[in-house]
Tab-separated table of C-alpha atoms in Angstrom:
chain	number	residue	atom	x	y	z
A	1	UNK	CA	-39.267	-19.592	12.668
A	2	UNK	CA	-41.080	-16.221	12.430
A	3	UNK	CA	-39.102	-13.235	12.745
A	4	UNK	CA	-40.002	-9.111	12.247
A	5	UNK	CA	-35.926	-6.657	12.310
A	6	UNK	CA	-37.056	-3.178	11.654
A	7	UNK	CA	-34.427	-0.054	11.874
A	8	UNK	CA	-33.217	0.361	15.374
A	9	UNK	CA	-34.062	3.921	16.558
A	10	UNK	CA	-34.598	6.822	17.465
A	11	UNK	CA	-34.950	8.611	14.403
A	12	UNK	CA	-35.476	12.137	14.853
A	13	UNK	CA	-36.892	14.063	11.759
A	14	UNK	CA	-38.058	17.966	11.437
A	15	UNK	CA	-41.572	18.339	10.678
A	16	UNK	CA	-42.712	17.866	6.753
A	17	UNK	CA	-40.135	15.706	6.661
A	18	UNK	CA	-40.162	12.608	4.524
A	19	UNK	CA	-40.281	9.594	6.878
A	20	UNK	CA	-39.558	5.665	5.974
A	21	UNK	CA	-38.978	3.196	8.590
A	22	UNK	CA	-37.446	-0.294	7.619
A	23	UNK	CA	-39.021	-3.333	8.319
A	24	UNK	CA	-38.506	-6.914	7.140
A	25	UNK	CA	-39.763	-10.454	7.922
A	26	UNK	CA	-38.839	-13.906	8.192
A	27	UNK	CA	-42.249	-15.975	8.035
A	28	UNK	CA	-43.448	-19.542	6.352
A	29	UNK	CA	-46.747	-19.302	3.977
A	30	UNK	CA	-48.355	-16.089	3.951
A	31	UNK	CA	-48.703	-14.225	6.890
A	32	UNK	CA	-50.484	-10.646	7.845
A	33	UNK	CA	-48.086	-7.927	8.316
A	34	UNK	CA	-48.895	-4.839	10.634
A	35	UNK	CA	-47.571	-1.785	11.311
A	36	UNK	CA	-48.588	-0.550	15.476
A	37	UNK	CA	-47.712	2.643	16.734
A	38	UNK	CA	-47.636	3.691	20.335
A	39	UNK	CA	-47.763	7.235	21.884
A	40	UNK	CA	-46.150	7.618	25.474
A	41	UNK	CA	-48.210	6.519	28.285
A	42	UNK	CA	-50.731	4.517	25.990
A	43	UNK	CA	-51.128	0.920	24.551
A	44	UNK	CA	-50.588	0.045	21.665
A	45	UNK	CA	-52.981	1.009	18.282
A	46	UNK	CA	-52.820	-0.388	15.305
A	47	UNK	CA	-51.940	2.089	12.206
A	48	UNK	CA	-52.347	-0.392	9.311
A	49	UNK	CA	-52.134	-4.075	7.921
A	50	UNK	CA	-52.273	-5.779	4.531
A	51	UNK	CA	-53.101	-9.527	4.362
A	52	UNK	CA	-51.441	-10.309	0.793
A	53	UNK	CA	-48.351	-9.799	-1.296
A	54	UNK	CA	-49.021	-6.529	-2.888
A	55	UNK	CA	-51.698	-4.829	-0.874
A	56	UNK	CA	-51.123	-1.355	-0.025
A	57	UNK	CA	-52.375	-1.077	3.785
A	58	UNK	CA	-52.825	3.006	4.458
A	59	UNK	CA	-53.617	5.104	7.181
A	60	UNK	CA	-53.398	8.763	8.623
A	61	UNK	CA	-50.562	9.783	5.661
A	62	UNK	CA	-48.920	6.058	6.585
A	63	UNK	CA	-48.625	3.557	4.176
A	64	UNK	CA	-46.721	0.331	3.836
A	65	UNK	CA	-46.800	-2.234	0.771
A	66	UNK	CA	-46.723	-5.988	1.131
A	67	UNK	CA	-43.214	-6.878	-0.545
A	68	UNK	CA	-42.922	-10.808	-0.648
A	69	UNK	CA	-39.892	-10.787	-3.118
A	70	UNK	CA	-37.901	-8.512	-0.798
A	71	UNK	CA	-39.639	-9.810	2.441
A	72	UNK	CA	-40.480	-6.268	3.613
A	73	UNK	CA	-43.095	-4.198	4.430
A	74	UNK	CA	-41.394	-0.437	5.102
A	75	UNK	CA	-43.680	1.742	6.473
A	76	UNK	CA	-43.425	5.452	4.607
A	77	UNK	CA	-45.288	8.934	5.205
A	78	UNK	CA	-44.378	12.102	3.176
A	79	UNK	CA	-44.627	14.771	5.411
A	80	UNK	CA	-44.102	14.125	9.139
A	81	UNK	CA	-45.888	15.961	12.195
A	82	UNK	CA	-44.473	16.635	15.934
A	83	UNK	CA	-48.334	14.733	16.683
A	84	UNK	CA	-46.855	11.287	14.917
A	85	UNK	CA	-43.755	11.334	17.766
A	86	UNK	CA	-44.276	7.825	19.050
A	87	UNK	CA	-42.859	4.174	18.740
A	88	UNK	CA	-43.663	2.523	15.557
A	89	UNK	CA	-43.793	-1.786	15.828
A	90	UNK	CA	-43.617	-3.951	12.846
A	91	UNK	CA	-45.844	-7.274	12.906
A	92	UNK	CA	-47.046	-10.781	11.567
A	93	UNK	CA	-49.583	-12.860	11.972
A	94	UNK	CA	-48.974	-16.085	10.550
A	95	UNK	CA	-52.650	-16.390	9.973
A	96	UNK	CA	-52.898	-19.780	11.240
A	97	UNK	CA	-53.710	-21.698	14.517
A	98	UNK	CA	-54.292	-18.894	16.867
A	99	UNK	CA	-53.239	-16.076	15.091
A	100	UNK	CA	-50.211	-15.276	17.147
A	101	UNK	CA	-48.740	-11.768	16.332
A	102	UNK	CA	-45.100	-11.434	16.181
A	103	UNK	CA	-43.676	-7.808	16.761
A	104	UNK	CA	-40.419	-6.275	16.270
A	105	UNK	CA	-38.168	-4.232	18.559
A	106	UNK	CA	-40.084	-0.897	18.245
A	107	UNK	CA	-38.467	2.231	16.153
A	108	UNK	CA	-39.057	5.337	18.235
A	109	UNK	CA	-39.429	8.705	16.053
A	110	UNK	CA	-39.012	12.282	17.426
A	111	UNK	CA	-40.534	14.949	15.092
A	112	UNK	CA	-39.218	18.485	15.385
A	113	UNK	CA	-41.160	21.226	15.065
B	1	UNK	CA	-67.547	0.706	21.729
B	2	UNK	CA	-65.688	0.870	25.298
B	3	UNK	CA	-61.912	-0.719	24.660
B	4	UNK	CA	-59.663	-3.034	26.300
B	5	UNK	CA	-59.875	-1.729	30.382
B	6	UNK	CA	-56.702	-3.003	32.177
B	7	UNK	CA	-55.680	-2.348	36.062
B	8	UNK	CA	-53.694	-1.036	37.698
B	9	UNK	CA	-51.885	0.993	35.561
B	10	UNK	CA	-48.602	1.305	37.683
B	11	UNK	CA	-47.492	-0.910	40.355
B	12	UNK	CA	-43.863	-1.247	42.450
B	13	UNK	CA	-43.237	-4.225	44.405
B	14	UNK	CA	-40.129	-5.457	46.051
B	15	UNK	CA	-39.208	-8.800	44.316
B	16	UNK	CA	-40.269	-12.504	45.775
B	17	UNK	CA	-43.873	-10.335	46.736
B	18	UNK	CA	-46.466	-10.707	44.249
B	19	UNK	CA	-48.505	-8.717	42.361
B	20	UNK	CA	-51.899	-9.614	40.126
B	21	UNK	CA	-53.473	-7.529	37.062
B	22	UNK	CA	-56.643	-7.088	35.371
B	23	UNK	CA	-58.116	-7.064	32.288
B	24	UNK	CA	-61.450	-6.351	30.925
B	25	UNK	CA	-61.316	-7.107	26.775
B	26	UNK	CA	-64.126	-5.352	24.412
B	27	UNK	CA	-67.303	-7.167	24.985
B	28	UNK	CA	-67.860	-10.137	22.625
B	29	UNK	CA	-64.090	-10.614	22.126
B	30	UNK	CA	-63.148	-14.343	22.580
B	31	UNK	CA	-59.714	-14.203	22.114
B	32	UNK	CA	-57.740	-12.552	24.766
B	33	UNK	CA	-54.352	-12.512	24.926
B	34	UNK	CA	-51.160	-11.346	27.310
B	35	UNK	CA	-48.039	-9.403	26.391
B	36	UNK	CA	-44.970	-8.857	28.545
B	37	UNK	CA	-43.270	-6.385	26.925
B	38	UNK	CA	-39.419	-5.147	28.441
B	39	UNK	CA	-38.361	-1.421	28.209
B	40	UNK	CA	-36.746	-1.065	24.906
B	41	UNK	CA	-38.433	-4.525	23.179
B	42	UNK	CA	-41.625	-5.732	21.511
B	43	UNK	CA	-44.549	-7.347	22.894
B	44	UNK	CA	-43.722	-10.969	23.514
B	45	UNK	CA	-46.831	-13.208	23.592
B	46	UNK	CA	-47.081	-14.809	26.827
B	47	UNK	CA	-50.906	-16.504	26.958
B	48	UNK	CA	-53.649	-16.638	24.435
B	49	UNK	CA	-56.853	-17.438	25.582
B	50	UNK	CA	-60.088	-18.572	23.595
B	51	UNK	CA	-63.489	-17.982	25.612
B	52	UNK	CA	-61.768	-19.666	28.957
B	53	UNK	CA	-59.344	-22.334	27.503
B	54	UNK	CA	-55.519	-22.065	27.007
B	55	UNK	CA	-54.456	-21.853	23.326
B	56	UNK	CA	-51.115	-20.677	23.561
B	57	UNK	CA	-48.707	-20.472	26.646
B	58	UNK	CA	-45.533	-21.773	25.718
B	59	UNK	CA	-43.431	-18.678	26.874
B	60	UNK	CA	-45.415	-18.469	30.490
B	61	UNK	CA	-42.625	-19.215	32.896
B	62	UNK	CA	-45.228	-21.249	34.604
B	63	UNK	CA	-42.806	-21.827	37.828
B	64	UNK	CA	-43.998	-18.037	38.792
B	65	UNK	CA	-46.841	-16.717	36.329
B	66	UNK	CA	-50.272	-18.176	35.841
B	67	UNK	CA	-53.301	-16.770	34.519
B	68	UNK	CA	-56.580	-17.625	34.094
B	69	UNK	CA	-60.179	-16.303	32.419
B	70	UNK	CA	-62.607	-18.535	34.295
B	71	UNK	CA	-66.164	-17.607	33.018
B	72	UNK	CA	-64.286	-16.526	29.357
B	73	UNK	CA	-64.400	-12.480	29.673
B	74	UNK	CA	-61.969	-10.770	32.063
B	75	UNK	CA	-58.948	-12.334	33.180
B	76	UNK	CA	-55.922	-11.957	35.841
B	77	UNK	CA	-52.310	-12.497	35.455
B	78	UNK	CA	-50.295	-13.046	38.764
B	79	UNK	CA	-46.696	-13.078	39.451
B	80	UNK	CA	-45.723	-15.164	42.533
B	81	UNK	CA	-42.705	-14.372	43.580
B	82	UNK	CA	-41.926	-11.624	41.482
B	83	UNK	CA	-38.156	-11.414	40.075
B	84	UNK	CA	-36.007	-8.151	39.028
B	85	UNK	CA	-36.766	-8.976	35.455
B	86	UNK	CA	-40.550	-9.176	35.968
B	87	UNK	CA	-40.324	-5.205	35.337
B	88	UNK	CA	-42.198	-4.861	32.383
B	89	UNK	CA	-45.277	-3.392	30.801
B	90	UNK	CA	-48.228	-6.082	30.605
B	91	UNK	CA	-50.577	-5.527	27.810
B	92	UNK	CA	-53.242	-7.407	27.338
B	93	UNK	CA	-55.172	-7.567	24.109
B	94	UNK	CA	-58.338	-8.602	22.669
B	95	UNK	CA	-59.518	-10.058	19.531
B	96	UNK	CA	-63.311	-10.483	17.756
B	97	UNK	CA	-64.739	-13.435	15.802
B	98	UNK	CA	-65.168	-11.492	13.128
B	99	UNK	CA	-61.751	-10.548	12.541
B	100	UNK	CA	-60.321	-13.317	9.914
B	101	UNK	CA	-56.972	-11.587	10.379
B	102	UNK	CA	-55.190	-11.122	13.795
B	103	UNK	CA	-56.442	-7.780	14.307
B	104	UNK	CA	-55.599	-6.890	18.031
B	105	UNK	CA	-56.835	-4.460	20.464
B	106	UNK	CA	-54.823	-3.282	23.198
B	107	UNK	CA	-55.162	-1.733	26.376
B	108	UNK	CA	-52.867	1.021	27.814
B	109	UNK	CA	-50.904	-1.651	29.924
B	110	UNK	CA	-49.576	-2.096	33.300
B	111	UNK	CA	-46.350	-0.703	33.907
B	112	UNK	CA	-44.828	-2.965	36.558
B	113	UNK	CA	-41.349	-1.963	38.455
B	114	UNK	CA	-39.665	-4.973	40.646
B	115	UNK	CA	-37.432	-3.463	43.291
């Protein structure tokens, strides 16, 4: 079946820091990946997506590549602020019937100032 | 554009009472869908609705949840009786036509606490 395991949490960085948060999939065919992120006290937004093996989705300083050989799509910013504290969820969408998405646990990240 | 409008945003209930939420989805958005998701977890689908019919609800415990989206816009999910585990967040989400990738929009949730 389809599956998202990203790094458990919290991982707590000081700011400028270098930031990559693991995230790998289990999925037939070729589904959408997604990377949410959630601040306290709000829903859930999404950051960025990519839709084929390759693509680079990108977003605010995030990015995350579409790795089909290595089933991953780690999501990577080089220089972390105390704004981008939140919970970070990994997704699919197996792009087919009706499009349900699939999330992960959830990595929370604390940024120091 | 206005987003996804959900209410209440907090509610505590002792458990076998029950509780219902709300959800408005951004206007035009067929697809509408409910989360449940548990302190410390992802969202886990629980409905998907297209205009007012059921696409997905194979993880609704159906012997205490329902939910419907009669005239295919907002929608209610109701807990009757509510259990200890029923504390949650509920998210409910929204999705356009135009979208040929799941592309979701959320709402900030309702935070439910069973006592």
């Amino acid at each position: 079946g389809n599956s998202v395991t990203q790094m458990e949490g919290p991982v707590t960085l000081s700011e400028e820091a270098f930031l990559t948060i693991n995230c790998t999939y289990t999925a037939t065919g070729y589904p959408s990946l997604f990377w949410y992120v959630q601040y306290p006290g709000e829903g859930l937004q999404l950051l960025l997506k990519a839709t084929k093996a390759d693509d680079k989705g990108s977003n605010k300083g995030f990015e995350a590549t579409y790795r089909k050989e290595t089933t991953s799509f780690h999501l990577e910013k080089g220089s972390v602020q105390v704004s981008d504290s939140a919970v970070y969820f990994c997704a699919l969408s197996p792009n087919t019937g009706g499009f349900k998405t699939i999330f992960g646990a959830g990595t929370r990240l604390f940024v120091k100032a | 554009e206005a987003g996804v409008a959900q209410s209440p945003r907090y509610k505590i209930i002792e458990k076998r009472q029950s509780v219902a939420f709300w959800c408005n989805p951004i206007s035009g958005h067929a697809t509408l869908y409910w989360y449940q998701q548990i302190l410390g977890q992802g969202p886990k689908l629980l409905i998907q609705f297209q205009n007012n019919g059921v696409v997905d609800d194979s993880q609704l415990p159906k012997d205490r949840f329902s939910a419907e989206r009669l005239k295919g816009v907002d929608s209610t999910l109701k807990i009757q009786p509510a259990k200890l585990e029923d504390s949650a967040v509920y998210l409910c989400a929204s999705r356009g036509l135009r979208d040929s990738t799941d592309t979701q929009y959320f709402g900030p949730g309702t935070r439910l606490t069973v006592l």
